[in-house]
Amino acid sequence: MEIGLVCRGGVENYASLAEELGEKERRKAFSVKVLAFGMQGLCEVAYERELCGETAYFEEVALLSREIGGVVICGCVTDTLGQKRKSAVVADKGKILGVSDATNAFDGENSAGASLRVYETSQGRIGVLVERDLYFPEAVKALATCGSEIIVCPFGEMTGSIENVLARGYAFCYGVPIIVCGLGYAFCAGMAGDTLFASSDSPFTFSLSLEREYHLIETRSKGFFKRSQGEY
């Protein structure tokens, strides 16, 4: 699977970013099948204005997905009548599949969204985390349990190495590659707990082979106690 990561610039100037790389690199940039932007990918999206046709930010994402013939995942801030959330819009081959919100909000900075989501796309089942949801292992576990083949996380400015360390640990524990695209830096954590690809270049393209490995794990636990029928 050919994947492109954009850690500088947004959807509206992706073509000009690619052109700066030269003809060969431009062809590569538009031959990717999954294209991820960080939280800078779109301007703030007000749903009311978007639905009234005053803005067309989601349409730009849909058109770009049609142009590459694949999936585009783009971070942004959404505004629902004053309730602002960190979000990610997902489009596939010209169609908007949905919008995922961060399910955790820190210190009143934004509002929290309602649920996680795994998207059925032309490139497989893609789970989407939004920014600091990456700090919550239960969110990653839920997406992996629900069948994600890869997890993509649009991010803002990273705090250091902790995002890479967490993603590598999750990828190893839950058996799913995790792609994090932040501001100025992007990487992919592999199922072996290693960093498969990392770069501050933008756009940056790489090839990812999906591996599906399963193990039978047996555990012992207290609970589920049953009395004999005669004791009720």
Short mmCIF file of C-alpha atoms in Angstrom, two decimals:
data_model
loop_
_atom_site.label_atom_id
_atom_site.label_comp_id
_atom_site.label_asym_id
_atom_site.label_seq_id
_atom_site.Cartn_x
_atom_site.Cartn_y
_atom_site.Cartn_z
CA MET A 1 0.00 0.00 0.00
CA GLU A 2 1.42 3.36 -1.04
CA ILE A 3 0.96 5.98 1.68
CA GLY A 4 1.59 9.71 1.63
CA LEU A 5 2.03 11.91 4.70
CA VAL A 6 1.76 15.70 4.73
CA CYS A 7 3.11 17.37 7.85
CA ARG A 8 3.32 20.86 6.34
CA GLY A 9 0.67 22.60 4.28
CA GLY A 10 -2.92 21.65 3.69
CA VAL A 11 -5.34 20.13 1.23
CA GLU A 12 -5.79 23.34 -0.77
CA ASN A 13 -2.09 23.56 -1.70
CA TYR A 14 -1.20 19.87 -1.94
CA ALA A 15 -0.74 20.10 -5.70
CA SER A 16 1.70 23.01 -5.41
CA LEU A 17 3.59 21.20 -2.64
CA ALA A 18 3.97 18.17 -4.89
CA GLU A 19 5.06 20.27 -7.86
CA GLU A 20 7.99 21.63 -5.86
CA LEU A 21 9.40 18.10 -5.69
CA GLY A 22 9.82 17.67 -9.44
CA GLU A 23 7.94 15.60 -11.99
CA LYS A 24 8.99 12.18 -10.70
CA GLU A 25 8.15 12.96 -7.10
CA ARG A 26 4.91 14.63 -8.14
CA ARG A 27 3.81 11.40 -9.86
CA LYS A 28 4.60 9.53 -6.67
CA ALA A 29 2.65 12.04 -4.59
CA PHE A 30 -0.48 11.47 -6.67
CA SER A 31 -0.08 7.69 -6.92
CA VAL A 32 -0.51 7.09 -3.18
CA LYS A 33 -3.60 5.18 -2.07
CA VAL A 34 -3.79 6.59 1.46
CA LEU A 35 -2.96 10.27 2.01
CA ALA A 36 -2.88 11.67 5.56
CA PHE A 37 -2.61 15.27 6.72
CA GLY A 38 -1.92 16.55 10.21
CA MET A 39 -4.23 18.88 12.13
CA GLN A 40 -3.14 21.72 9.83
CA GLY A 41 -4.78 20.03 6.84
CA LEU A 42 -7.88 22.24 6.75
CA CYS A 43 -9.00 25.58 8.10
CA GLU A 44 -11.52 25.55 10.94
CA VAL A 45 -14.75 24.04 9.61
CA ALA A 46 -18.05 25.48 10.83
CA TYR A 47 -20.74 22.89 10.07
CA GLU A 48 -23.46 25.52 9.69
CA ARG A 49 -21.50 27.44 7.05
CA GLU A 50 -20.39 24.22 5.37
CA LEU A 51 -23.97 22.93 5.06
CA CYS A 52 -25.19 26.30 3.74
CA GLY A 53 -22.55 26.26 1.01
CA GLU A 54 -20.64 29.26 2.34
CA THR A 55 -17.52 27.11 2.61
CA ALA A 56 -16.49 23.91 0.81
CA TYR A 57 -13.64 22.48 2.87
CA PHE A 58 -14.99 18.93 2.93
CA GLU A 59 -15.52 19.12 -0.82
CA GLU A 60 -11.82 19.89 -1.25
CA VAL A 61 -10.96 16.71 0.66
CA ALA A 62 -13.40 14.67 -1.43
CA LEU A 63 -12.02 16.06 -4.70
CA LEU A 64 -8.44 15.28 -3.67
CA SER A 65 -9.44 11.69 -2.80
CA ARG A 66 -10.99 11.36 -6.25
CA GLU A 67 -7.83 12.74 -7.85
CA ILE A 68 -5.57 10.18 -6.18
CA GLY A 69 -8.14 7.39 -6.51
CA GLY A 70 -7.85 6.48 -2.84
CA VAL A 71 -8.35 7.60 0.75
CA VAL A 72 -7.64 11.04 2.21
CA ILE A 73 -7.63 11.59 5.99
CA CYS A 74 -7.34 15.19 7.08
CA GLY A 75 -7.17 16.72 10.55
CA CYS A 76 -9.06 19.92 11.35
CA VAL A 77 -11.04 21.77 14.01
CA THR A 78 -14.81 21.56 13.61
CA ASP A 79 -17.32 24.03 15.05
CA THR A 80 -20.86 22.89 15.87
CA LEU A 81 -22.72 26.01 16.98
CA GLY A 82 -19.83 27.08 19.15
CA GLN A 83 -18.78 23.59 20.28
CA LYS A 84 -15.28 23.16 18.89
CA ARG A 85 -13.70 19.74 18.50
CA LYS A 86 -10.47 18.31 17.14
CA SER A 87 -11.63 16.18 14.21
CA ALA A 88 -10.57 14.25 11.12
CA VAL A 89 -12.53 14.04 7.89
CA VAL A 90 -12.22 10.86 5.81
CA ALA A 91 -12.91 10.65 2.07
CA ASP A 92 -12.52 7.82 -0.42
CA LYS A 93 -12.51 8.16 -4.20
CA GLY A 94 -14.55 11.37 -4.22
CA LYS A 95 -16.96 10.49 -1.40
CA ILE A 96 -16.96 11.73 2.18
CA LEU A 97 -17.14 8.68 4.45
CA GLY A 98 -17.47 10.59 7.70
CA VAL A 99 -15.87 12.73 10.38
CA SER A 100 -14.19 11.38 13.52
CA ASP A 101 -13.87 13.53 16.63
CA ALA A 102 -11.34 13.30 19.44
CA THR A 103 -13.06 11.43 22.26
CA ASN A 104 -10.89 13.12 24.90
CA ALA A 105 -10.51 16.85 25.52
CA PHE A 106 -7.85 18.34 27.81
CA ASP A 107 -8.45 21.08 30.38
CA GLY A 108 -11.44 22.59 28.61
CA GLU A 109 -9.45 23.33 25.47
CA ASN A 110 -12.13 21.82 23.21
CA SER A 111 -15.22 19.61 23.43
CA ALA A 112 -14.96 15.83 23.32
CA GLY A 113 -16.61 13.76 20.61
CA ALA A 114 -18.84 10.76 21.11
CA SER A 115 -17.29 7.66 19.56
CA LEU A 116 -14.44 6.00 17.71
CA ARG A 117 -14.87 4.71 14.18
CA VAL A 118 -13.34 2.18 11.79
CA TYR A 119 -13.89 3.10 8.12
CA GLU A 120 -14.52 0.55 5.38
CA THR A 121 -12.48 1.95 2.49
CA SER A 122 -11.20 0.86 -0.90
CA GLN A 123 -7.84 0.31 0.82
CA GLY A 124 -9.13 -1.80 3.69
CA ARG A 125 -10.41 -1.11 7.20
CA ILE A 126 -8.84 2.07 8.55
CA GLY A 127 -9.25 3.12 12.17
CA VAL A 128 -8.93 6.84 12.92
CA LEU A 129 -7.59 8.41 16.10
CA VAL A 130 -7.63 12.17 16.50
CA GLU A 131 -4.59 13.83 18.06
CA ARG A 132 -4.29 13.17 21.82
CA ASP A 133 -6.62 10.18 21.76
CA LEU A 134 -3.26 8.55 21.02
CA TYR A 135 -2.48 8.90 24.72
CA PHE A 136 -5.31 6.52 25.67
CA PRO A 137 -4.53 2.80 25.16
CA GLU A 138 -8.20 1.83 25.42
CA ALA A 139 -8.93 3.86 22.29
CA VAL A 140 -6.26 2.06 20.28
CA LYS A 141 -7.36 -1.32 21.65
CA ALA A 142 -10.97 -0.63 20.65
CA LEU A 143 -10.01 0.23 17.07
CA ALA A 144 -7.79 -2.84 16.81
CA THR A 145 -10.46 -5.12 18.29
CA CYS A 146 -12.99 -3.78 15.78
CA GLY A 147 -10.83 -4.92 12.88
CA SER A 148 -8.62 -1.99 11.90
CA GLU A 149 -5.91 -3.03 9.45
CA ILE A 150 -4.10 0.26 10.00
CA ILE A 151 -4.71 3.15 12.38
CA VAL A 152 -4.14 6.74 11.24
CA CYS A 153 -3.79 9.60 13.70
CA PRO A 154 -3.72 13.25 12.53
CA PHE A 155 -1.77 15.19 15.15
CA GLY A 156 -0.75 18.76 15.91
CA GLU A 157 2.56 19.67 17.48
CA MET A 158 4.19 16.68 19.15
CA THR A 159 5.67 16.95 22.62
CA GLY A 160 8.84 14.98 21.87
CA SER A 161 9.43 11.25 21.58
CA ILE A 162 6.46 10.10 23.66
CA GLU A 163 4.08 9.85 20.68
CA ASN A 164 6.54 7.60 18.85
CA VAL A 165 7.11 5.45 21.94
CA LEU A 166 3.37 5.04 22.57
CA ALA A 167 2.56 4.23 18.94
CA ARG A 168 5.31 1.60 18.78
CA GLY A 169 4.09 -0.02 22.00
CA TYR A 170 0.46 -0.06 20.84
CA ALA A 171 1.38 -1.43 17.41
CA PHE A 172 3.25 -4.29 19.08
CA CYS A 173 0.58 -5.04 21.72
CA TYR A 174 -2.46 -4.79 19.46
CA GLY A 175 -1.00 -6.01 16.17
CA VAL A 176 -1.82 -3.08 13.92
CA PRO A 177 0.47 -0.47 12.24
CA ILE A 178 -0.08 3.08 13.50
CA ILE A 179 0.56 6.15 11.35
CA VAL A 180 0.92 9.51 13.10
CA CYS A 181 1.07 12.67 11.01
CA GLY A 182 1.90 15.72 13.09
CA LEU A 183 3.08 19.25 12.55
CA GLY A 184 6.53 19.03 10.98
CA TYR A 185 7.03 15.31 11.59
CA ALA A 186 5.31 12.06 10.63
CA PHE A 187 6.05 8.38 11.21
CA CYS A 188 4.69 4.85 11.02
CA ALA A 189 5.01 2.36 13.89
CA GLY A 190 5.15 -1.32 12.91
CA MET A 191 3.76 -4.43 14.54
CA ALA A 192 7.21 -5.46 15.76
CA GLY A 193 7.36 -2.32 17.90
CA ASP A 194 9.75 -0.55 15.55
CA THR A 195 9.59 2.66 13.54
CA LEU A 196 9.03 1.62 9.94
CA PHE A 197 9.25 5.09 8.43
CA ALA A 198 9.77 8.58 9.79
CA SER A 199 10.42 11.91 8.13
CA SER A 200 10.10 15.66 8.45
CA ASP A 201 9.81 15.97 4.65
CA SER A 202 6.42 17.00 3.30
CA PRO A 203 4.90 15.38 1.39
CA PHE A 204 6.58 12.08 2.20
CA THR A 205 5.63 8.76 0.56
CA PHE A 206 6.39 5.18 1.53
CA SER A 207 5.14 1.66 0.89
CA LEU A 208 3.52 -0.35 3.70
CA SER A 209 2.87 -4.09 3.52
CA LEU A 210 -0.05 -5.15 5.71
CA GLU A 211 0.59 -8.27 7.77
CA ARG A 212 -2.07 -10.27 9.55
CA GLU A 213 -0.77 -12.41 12.38
CA TYR A 214 -2.94 -14.11 14.99
CA HIS A 215 -2.10 -16.01 18.19
CA LEU A 216 -4.18 -18.06 20.60
CA ILE A 217 -3.83 -16.44 24.04
CA GLU A 218 -5.23 -18.18 27.11
CA THR A 219 -5.79 -16.39 30.43
CA ARG A 220 -7.14 -17.25 33.87
CA SER A 221 -9.46 -14.89 35.72
CA LYS A 222 -11.69 -14.77 38.76
CA GLY A 223 -15.38 -14.07 38.27
CA PHE A 224 -18.37 -15.61 36.47
CA PHE A 225 -19.08 -17.66 39.60
CA LYS A 226 -22.00 -20.10 39.36
CA ARG A 227 -23.77 -21.78 42.25
CA SER A 228 -25.17 -25.27 41.87
CA GLN A 229 -28.87 -25.28 40.94
CA GLY A 230 -30.03 -26.48 44.34
CA GLU A 231 -28.54 -23.54 46.23
CA TYR A 232 -30.70 -20.83 44.66
#
